[in-house]
PDB file of C-alpha atoms in Angstrom:
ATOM      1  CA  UNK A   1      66.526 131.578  86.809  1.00 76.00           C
ATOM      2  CA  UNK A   2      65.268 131.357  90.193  1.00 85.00           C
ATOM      3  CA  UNK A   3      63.671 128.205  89.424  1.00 87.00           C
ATOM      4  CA  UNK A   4      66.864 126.858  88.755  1.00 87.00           C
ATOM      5  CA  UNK A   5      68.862 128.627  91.938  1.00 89.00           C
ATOM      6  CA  UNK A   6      65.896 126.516  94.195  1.00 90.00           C
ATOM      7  CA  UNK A   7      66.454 123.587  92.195  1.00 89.00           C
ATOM      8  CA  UNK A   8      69.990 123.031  92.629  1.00 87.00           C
ATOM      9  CA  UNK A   9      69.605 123.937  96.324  1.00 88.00           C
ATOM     10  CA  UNK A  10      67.185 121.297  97.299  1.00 90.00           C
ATOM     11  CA  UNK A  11      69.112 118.809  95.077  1.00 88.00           C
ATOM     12  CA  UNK A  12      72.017 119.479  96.918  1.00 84.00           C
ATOM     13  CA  UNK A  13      70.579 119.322  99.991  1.00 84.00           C
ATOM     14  CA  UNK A  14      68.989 116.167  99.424  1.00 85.00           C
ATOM     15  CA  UNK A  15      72.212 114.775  98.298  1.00 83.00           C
ATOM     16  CA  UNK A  16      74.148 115.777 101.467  1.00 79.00           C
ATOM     17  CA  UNK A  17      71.446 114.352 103.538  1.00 79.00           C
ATOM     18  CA  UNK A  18      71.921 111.259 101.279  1.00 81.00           C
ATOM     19  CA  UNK A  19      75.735 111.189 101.954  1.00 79.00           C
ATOM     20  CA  UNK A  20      75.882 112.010 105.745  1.00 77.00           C
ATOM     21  CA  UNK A  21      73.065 109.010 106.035  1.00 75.00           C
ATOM     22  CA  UNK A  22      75.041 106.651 104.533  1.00 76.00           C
ATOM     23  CA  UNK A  23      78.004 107.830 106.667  1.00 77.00           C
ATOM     24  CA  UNK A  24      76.455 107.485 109.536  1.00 75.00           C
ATOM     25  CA  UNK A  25      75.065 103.955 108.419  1.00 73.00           C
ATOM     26  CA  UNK A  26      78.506 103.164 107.817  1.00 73.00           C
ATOM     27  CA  UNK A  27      79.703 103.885 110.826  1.00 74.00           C
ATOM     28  CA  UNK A  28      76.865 102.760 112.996  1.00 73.00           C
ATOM     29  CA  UNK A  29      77.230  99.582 111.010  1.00 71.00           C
ATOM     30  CA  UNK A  30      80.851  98.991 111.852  1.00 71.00           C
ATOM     31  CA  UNK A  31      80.543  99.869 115.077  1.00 76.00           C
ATOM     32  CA  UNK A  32      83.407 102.413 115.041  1.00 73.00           C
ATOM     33  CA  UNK A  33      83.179 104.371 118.027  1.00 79.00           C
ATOM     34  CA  UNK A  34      82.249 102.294 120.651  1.00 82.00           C
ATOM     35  CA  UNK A  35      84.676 100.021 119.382  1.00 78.00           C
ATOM     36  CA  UNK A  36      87.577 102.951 120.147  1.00 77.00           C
ATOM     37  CA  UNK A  37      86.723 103.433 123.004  1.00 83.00           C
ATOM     38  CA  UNK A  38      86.153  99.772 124.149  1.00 84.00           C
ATOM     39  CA  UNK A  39      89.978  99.250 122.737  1.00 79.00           C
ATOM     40  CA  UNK A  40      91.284 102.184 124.188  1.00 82.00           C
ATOM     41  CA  UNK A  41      89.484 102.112 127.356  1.00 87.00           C
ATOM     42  CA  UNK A  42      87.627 105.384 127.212  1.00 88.00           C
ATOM     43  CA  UNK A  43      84.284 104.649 127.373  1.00 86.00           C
ATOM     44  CA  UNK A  44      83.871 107.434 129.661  1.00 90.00           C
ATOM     45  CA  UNK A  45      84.854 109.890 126.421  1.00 88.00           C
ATOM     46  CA  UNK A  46      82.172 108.333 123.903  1.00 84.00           C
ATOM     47  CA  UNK A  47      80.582 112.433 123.732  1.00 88.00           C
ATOM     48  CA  UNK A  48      84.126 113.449 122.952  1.00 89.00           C
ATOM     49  CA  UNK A  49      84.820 110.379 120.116  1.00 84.00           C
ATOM     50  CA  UNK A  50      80.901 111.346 118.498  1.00 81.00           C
ATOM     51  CA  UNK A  51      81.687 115.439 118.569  1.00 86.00           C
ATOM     52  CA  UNK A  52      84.912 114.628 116.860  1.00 86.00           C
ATOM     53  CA  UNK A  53      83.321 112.599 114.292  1.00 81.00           C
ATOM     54  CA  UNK A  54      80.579 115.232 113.392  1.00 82.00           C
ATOM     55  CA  UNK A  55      82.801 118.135 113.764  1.00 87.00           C
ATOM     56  CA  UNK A  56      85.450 116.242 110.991  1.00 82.00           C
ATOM     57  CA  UNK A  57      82.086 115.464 108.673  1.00 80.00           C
ATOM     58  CA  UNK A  58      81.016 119.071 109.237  1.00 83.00           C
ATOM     59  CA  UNK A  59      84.805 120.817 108.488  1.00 84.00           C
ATOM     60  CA  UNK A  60      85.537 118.227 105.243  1.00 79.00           C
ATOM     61  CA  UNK A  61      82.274 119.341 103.881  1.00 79.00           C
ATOM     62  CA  UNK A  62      82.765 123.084 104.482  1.00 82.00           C
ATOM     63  CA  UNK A  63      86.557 122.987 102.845  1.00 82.00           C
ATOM     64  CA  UNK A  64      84.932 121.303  99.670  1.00 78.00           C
ATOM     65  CA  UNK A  65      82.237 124.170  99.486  1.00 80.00           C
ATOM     66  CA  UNK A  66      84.671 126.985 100.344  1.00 83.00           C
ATOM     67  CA  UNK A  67      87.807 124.917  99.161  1.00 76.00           C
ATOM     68  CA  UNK A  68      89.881 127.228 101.237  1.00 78.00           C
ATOM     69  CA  UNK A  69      93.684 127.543 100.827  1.00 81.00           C
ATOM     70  CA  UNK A  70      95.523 127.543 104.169  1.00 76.00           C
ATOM     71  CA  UNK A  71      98.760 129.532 103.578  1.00 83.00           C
ATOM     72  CA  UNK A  72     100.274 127.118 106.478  1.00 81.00           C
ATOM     73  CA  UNK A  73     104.039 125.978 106.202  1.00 85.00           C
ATOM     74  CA  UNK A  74     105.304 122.221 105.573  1.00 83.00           C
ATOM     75  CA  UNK A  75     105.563 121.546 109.489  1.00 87.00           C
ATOM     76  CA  UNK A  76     101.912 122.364 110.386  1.00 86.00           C
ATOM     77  CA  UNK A  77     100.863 120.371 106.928  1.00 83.00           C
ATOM     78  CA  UNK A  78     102.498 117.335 108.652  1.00 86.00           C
ATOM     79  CA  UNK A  79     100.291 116.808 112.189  1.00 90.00           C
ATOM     80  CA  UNK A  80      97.267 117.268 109.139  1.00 85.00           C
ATOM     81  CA  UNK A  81      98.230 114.835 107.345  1.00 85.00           C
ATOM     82  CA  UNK A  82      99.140 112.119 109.861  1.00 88.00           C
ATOM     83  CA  UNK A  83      95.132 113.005 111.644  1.00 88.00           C
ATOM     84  CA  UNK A  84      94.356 112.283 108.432  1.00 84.00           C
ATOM     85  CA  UNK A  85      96.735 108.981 107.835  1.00 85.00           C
ATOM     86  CA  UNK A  86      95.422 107.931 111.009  1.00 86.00           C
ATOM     87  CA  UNK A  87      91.698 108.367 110.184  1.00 81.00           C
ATOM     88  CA  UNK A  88      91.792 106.372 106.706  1.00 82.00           C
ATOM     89  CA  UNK A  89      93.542 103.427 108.466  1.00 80.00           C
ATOM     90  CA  UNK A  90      91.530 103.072 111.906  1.00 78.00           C
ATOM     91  CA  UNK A  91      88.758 103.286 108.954  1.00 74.00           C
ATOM     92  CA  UNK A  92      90.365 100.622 106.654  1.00 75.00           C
ATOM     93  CA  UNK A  93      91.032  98.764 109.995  1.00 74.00           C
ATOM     94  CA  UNK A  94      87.909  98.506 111.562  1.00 71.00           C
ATOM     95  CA  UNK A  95      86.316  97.628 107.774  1.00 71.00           C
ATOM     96  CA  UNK A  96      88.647  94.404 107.812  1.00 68.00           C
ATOM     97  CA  UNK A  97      87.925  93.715 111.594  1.00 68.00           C
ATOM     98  CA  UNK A  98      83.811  93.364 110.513  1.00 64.00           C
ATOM     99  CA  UNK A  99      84.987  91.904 107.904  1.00 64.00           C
ATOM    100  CA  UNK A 100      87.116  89.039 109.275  1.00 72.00           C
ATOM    101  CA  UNK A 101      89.610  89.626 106.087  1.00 70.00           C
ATOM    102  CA  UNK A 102      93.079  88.906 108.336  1.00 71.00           C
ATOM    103  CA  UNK A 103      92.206  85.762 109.649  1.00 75.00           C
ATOM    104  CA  UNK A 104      90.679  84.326 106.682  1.00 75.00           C
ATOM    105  CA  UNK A 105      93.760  85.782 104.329  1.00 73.00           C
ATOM    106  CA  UNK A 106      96.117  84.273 107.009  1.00 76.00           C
ATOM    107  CA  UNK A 107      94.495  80.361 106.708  1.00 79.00           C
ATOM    108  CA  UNK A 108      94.556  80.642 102.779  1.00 79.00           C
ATOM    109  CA  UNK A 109      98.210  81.665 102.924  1.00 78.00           C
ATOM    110  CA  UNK A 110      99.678  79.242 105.737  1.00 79.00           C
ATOM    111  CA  UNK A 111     100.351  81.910 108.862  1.00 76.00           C
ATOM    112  CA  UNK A 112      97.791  81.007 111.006  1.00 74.00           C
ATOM    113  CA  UNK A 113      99.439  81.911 114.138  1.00 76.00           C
ATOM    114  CA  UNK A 114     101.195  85.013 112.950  1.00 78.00           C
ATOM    115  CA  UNK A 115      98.337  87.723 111.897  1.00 77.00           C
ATOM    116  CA  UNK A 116     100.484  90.388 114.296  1.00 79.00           C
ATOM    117  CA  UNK A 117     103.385  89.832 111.527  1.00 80.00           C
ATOM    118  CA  UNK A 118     100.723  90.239 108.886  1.00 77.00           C
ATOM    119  CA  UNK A 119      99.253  93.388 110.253  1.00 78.00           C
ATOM    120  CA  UNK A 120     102.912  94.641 110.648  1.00 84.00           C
ATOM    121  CA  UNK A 121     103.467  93.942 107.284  1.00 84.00           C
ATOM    122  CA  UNK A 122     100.833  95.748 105.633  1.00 80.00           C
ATOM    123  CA  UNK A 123     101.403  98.766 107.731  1.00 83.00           C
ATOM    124  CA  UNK A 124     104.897  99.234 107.210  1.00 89.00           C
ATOM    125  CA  UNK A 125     104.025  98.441 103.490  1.00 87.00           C
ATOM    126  CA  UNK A 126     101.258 101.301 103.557  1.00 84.00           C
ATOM    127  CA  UNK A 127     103.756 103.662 105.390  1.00 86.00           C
ATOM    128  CA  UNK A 128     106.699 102.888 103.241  1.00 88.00           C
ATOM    129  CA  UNK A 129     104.643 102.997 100.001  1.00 86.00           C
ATOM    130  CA  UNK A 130     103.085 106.312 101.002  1.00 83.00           C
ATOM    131  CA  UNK A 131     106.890 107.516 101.829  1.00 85.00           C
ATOM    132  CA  UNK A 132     107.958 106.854  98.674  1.00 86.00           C
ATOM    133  CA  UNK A 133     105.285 108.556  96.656  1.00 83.00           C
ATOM    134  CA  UNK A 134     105.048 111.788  98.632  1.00 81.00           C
ATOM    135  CA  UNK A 135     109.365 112.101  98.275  1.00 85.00           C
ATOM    136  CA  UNK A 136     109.457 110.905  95.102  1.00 81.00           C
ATOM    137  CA  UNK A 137     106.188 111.720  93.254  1.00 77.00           C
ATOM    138  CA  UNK A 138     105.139 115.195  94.877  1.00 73.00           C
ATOM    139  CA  UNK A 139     108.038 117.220  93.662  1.00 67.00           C
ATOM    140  CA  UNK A 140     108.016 116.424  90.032  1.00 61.00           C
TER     141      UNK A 140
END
């Protein structure tokens, strides 16, 4: 029984060093942070960006070992769930910006010059798609 109580342990523990690695790699890869800050001109705040990023790894991997349940009402839900909006699609963003996915989507479908309309259009597609699910979906 013990055997098996040590087992699991180092197995998980090898497989959250496993997942924060590739996270990092991930993020190191796309160049993330210093990419913030070089957009939003706040190189000065780079500590602040990287303690932010470590503290949200660190608090999403405690709530899915302790998966707590915050008694908090619907308005403080809603600052929580644009953070986390916001995170997913400066992630999703900055994975098409390595990528070079606008640009080369906007040649093969004739808008060359007009990428800002096609950026507009997939986040007001996102946001009114997202909209739609959470009224109509959530409830039922």
């Amino acid at each position: 029984m013990t055997i098996n109580v040590v087992l699991v342990i180092i197995i998980g523990f090898a497989g959250g060093l496993a997942v924060g690695s590739g996270f990092v790699a991930f993020l190191a890869v796309l160049g993330i942070i210093p990419r913030l800050t070089q957009l939003t001109k706040t190189m000065k705040m780079i500590q602040h960006y990287e303690a932010a990023v470590v503290m949200g790894a660190l608090a999403g991997a405690l709530a899915t070992l302790w998966d707590p349940v915050l008694q908090l009402t619907p308005l403080l839900l809603i600052p929580l769930g644009l953070a986390s909006g916001i995170f997913i699609g400066m992630l999703a963003a900055a994975l098409t910006e390595v990528l070079n996915v606008f640009p080369i989507l906007a040649k093969r479908i004739g808008v060359d010059g007009k990428i800002a309309i096609l950026l507009m259009a997939f986040v007001f597609g996102k946001v009114f798609g997202s909209l739609f699910q959470w009224i109509y979906f959530v409830n039922k």
